[in-house]
């Protein structure tokens, strides 16, 4: 399976990795920090690969699937498994009691020309570029 990175962002959240992980995986609260997400609901109450997350965005019902979980280290969410699906990878690392986070968005098995990939990268940056910043704001102000 090939992947092409179309967006990457990193930053520091002034909280422990454990707390950031707790907020990152609080699906119902995701609309408070994830751009464009109006509602998020997990299909069940377990955090494991295969968990389906139903969400509302721009008036459309959509789904993400938890693809990979390494508690307090890495979470990968996918829009699907077919060509041109997106994967959202959140990686966490602790540094001096603060969480360093990397968000990487990749296209899985791209079936796109170079120009189409460039257009997709631009679209993803516009739509998801503020994700990490919004998570930081939310996390640092959450009760």
GROMACS .gro file of C-alpha atoms in nm:
model
  143
    1UNK     CA    1   0.000   0.000   0.000
    2UNK     CA    2   0.142   0.335  -0.096
    3UNK     CA    3   0.079   0.659   0.086
    4UNK     CA    4   0.151   1.017  -0.017
    5UNK     CA    5   0.166   1.288   0.248
    6UNK     CA    6  -0.052   1.586   0.153
    7UNK     CA    7  -0.036   1.779   0.480
    8UNK     CA    8   0.174   1.787   0.794
    9UNK     CA    9   0.164   2.004   1.106
   10UNK     CA   10   0.332   1.984   1.444
   11UNK     CA   11   0.317   2.170   1.771
   12UNK     CA   12   0.336   2.156   2.148
   13UNK     CA   13   0.035   2.134   2.378
   14UNK     CA   14   0.109   2.243   2.733
   15UNK     CA   15  -0.047   1.934   2.890
   16UNK     CA   16   0.067   1.580   2.959
   17UNK     CA   17   0.046   1.326   2.679
   18UNK     CA   18  -0.206   1.130   2.888
   19UNK     CA   19  -0.442   1.429   2.907
   20UNK     CA   20  -0.405   1.515   2.538
   21UNK     CA   21  -0.475   1.150   2.448
   22UNK     CA   22  -0.787   1.157   2.664
   23UNK     CA   23  -0.915   1.468   2.484
   24UNK     CA   24  -0.810   1.343   2.138
   25UNK     CA   25  -1.010   1.022   2.183
   26UNK     CA   26  -1.317   1.187   2.338
   27UNK     CA   27  -1.516   1.143   2.018
   28UNK     CA   28  -1.828   1.327   2.130
   29UNK     CA   29  -1.620   1.641   2.201
   30UNK     CA   30  -1.441   1.631   1.867
   31UNK     CA   31  -1.670   1.896   1.713
   32UNK     CA   32  -1.527   2.142   1.967
   33UNK     CA   33  -1.188   2.132   1.793
   34UNK     CA   34  -1.205   1.946   1.460
   35UNK     CA   35  -1.276   2.192   1.176
   36UNK     CA   36  -1.596   2.108   0.990
   37UNK     CA   37  -1.710   1.831   1.225
   38UNK     CA   38  -2.059   1.908   1.352
   39UNK     CA   39  -2.124   1.578   1.533
   40UNK     CA   40  -1.916   1.268   1.608
   41UNK     CA   41  -2.048   0.940   1.745
   42UNK     CA   42  -1.860   0.613   1.787
   43UNK     CA   43  -2.041   0.294   1.686
   44UNK     CA   44  -1.939   0.138   2.019
   45UNK     CA   45  -1.748   0.218   2.338
   46UNK     CA   46  -1.409   0.066   2.268
   47UNK     CA   47  -1.094   0.215   2.128
   48UNK     CA   48  -0.949  -0.042   1.893
   49UNK     CA   49  -0.874  -0.083   1.524
   50UNK     CA   50  -1.196  -0.122   1.330
   51UNK     CA   51  -1.400   0.116   1.546
   52UNK     CA   52  -1.636   0.310   1.319
   53UNK     CA   53  -1.686   0.678   1.391
   54UNK     CA   54  -1.998   0.830   1.236
   55UNK     CA   55  -1.986   1.207   1.194
   56UNK     CA   56  -2.171   1.496   1.036
   57UNK     CA   57  -1.978   1.744   0.824
   58UNK     CA   58  -2.120   2.009   0.592
   59UNK     CA   59  -2.462   1.849   0.629
   60UNK     CA   60  -2.338   1.506   0.513
   61UNK     CA   61  -2.315   1.187   0.715
   62UNK     CA   62  -1.964   1.045   0.689
   63UNK     CA   63  -1.748   0.780   0.852
   64UNK     CA   64  -1.397   0.741   0.981
   65UNK     CA   65  -1.247   0.411   1.094
   66UNK     CA   66  -0.985   0.374   1.363
   67UNK     CA   67  -0.704   0.201   1.177
   68UNK     CA   68  -0.423   0.203   1.432
   69UNK     CA   69  -0.404   0.265   1.807
   70UNK     CA   70  -0.091   0.284   2.018
   71UNK     CA   71  -0.226   0.440   2.341
   72UNK     CA   72  -0.078   0.781   2.420
   73UNK     CA   73   0.154   0.750   2.119
   74UNK     CA   74  -0.031   0.718   1.789
   75UNK     CA   75  -0.383   0.722   1.649
   76UNK     CA   76  -0.465   0.672   1.281
   77UNK     CA   77  -0.812   0.742   1.144
   78UNK     CA   78  -0.908   0.658   0.785
   79UNK     CA   79  -1.186   0.771   0.556
   80UNK     CA   80  -1.176   0.430   0.385
   81UNK     CA   81  -0.938   0.172   0.239
   82UNK     CA   82  -0.986   0.235  -0.131
   83UNK     CA   83  -0.777   0.445  -0.366
   84UNK     CA   84  -0.761   0.813  -0.274
   85UNK     CA   85  -0.886   0.757   0.082
   86UNK     CA   86  -0.732   0.979   0.348
   87UNK     CA   87  -0.550   0.876   0.666
   88UNK     CA   88  -0.521   1.116   0.961
   89UNK     CA   89  -0.225   1.021   1.180
   90UNK     CA   90  -0.185   1.184   1.523
   91UNK     CA   91   0.152   1.107   1.686
   92UNK     CA   92   0.232   1.211   2.043
   93UNK     CA   93   0.559   1.239   2.231
   94UNK     CA   94   0.626   1.372   2.582
   95UNK     CA   95   0.883   1.647   2.632
   96UNK     CA   96   0.931   1.812   2.971
   97UNK     CA   97   0.577   1.725   3.077
   98UNK     CA   98   0.425   1.866   2.757
   99UNK     CA   99   0.279   1.686   2.458
  100UNK     CA  100   0.452   1.723   2.124
  101UNK     CA  101   0.208   1.632   1.848
  102UNK     CA  102   0.247   1.564   1.480
  103UNK     CA  103  -0.054   1.551   1.249
  104UNK     CA  104   0.014   1.389   0.913
  105UNK     CA  105  -0.256   1.349   0.650
  106UNK     CA  106  -0.184   1.104   0.371
  107UNK     CA  107  -0.363   0.978   0.062
  108UNK     CA  108  -0.380   0.599   0.045
  109UNK     CA  109  -0.304   0.428  -0.286
  110UNK     CA  110  -0.335   0.748  -0.484
  111UNK     CA  111  -0.488   0.707  -0.826
  112UNK     CA  112  -0.432   1.073  -0.908
  113UNK     CA  113  -0.207   1.270  -1.138
  114UNK     CA  114   0.058   1.500  -0.991
  115UNK     CA  115  -0.166   1.800  -1.058
  116UNK     CA  116  -0.463   1.630  -0.891
  117UNK     CA  117  -0.247   1.544  -0.588
  118UNK     CA  118  -0.134   1.906  -0.567
  119UNK     CA  119  -0.498   2.021  -0.580
  120UNK     CA  120  -0.592   1.769  -0.311
  121UNK     CA  121  -0.304   1.886  -0.090
  122UNK     CA  122  -0.428   2.244  -0.124
  123UNK     CA  123  -0.785   2.141  -0.041
  124UNK     CA  124  -0.673   1.939   0.264
  125UNK     CA  125  -0.458   2.228   0.389
  126UNK     CA  126  -0.755   2.467   0.362
  127UNK     CA  127  -0.998   2.227   0.528
  128UNK     CA  128  -0.777   2.064   0.793
  129UNK     CA  129  -0.489   2.308   0.833
  130UNK     CA  130  -0.619   2.447   1.163
  131UNK     CA  131  -0.686   2.105   1.321
  132UNK     CA  132  -0.380   2.089   1.544
  133UNK     CA  133  -0.410   2.456   1.644
  134UNK     CA  134  -0.779   2.408   1.731
  135UNK     CA  135  -0.697   2.094   1.934
  136UNK     CA  136  -0.429   2.289   2.122
  137UNK     CA  137  -0.671   2.573   2.204
  138UNK     CA  138  -0.939   2.329   2.312
  139UNK     CA  139  -0.706   2.109   2.519
  140UNK     CA  140  -0.538   2.396   2.701
  141UNK     CA  141  -0.875   2.543   2.799
  142UNK     CA  142  -1.065   2.216   2.869
  143UNK     CA  143  -1.177   2.157   3.230
   0.00000   0.00000   0.00000
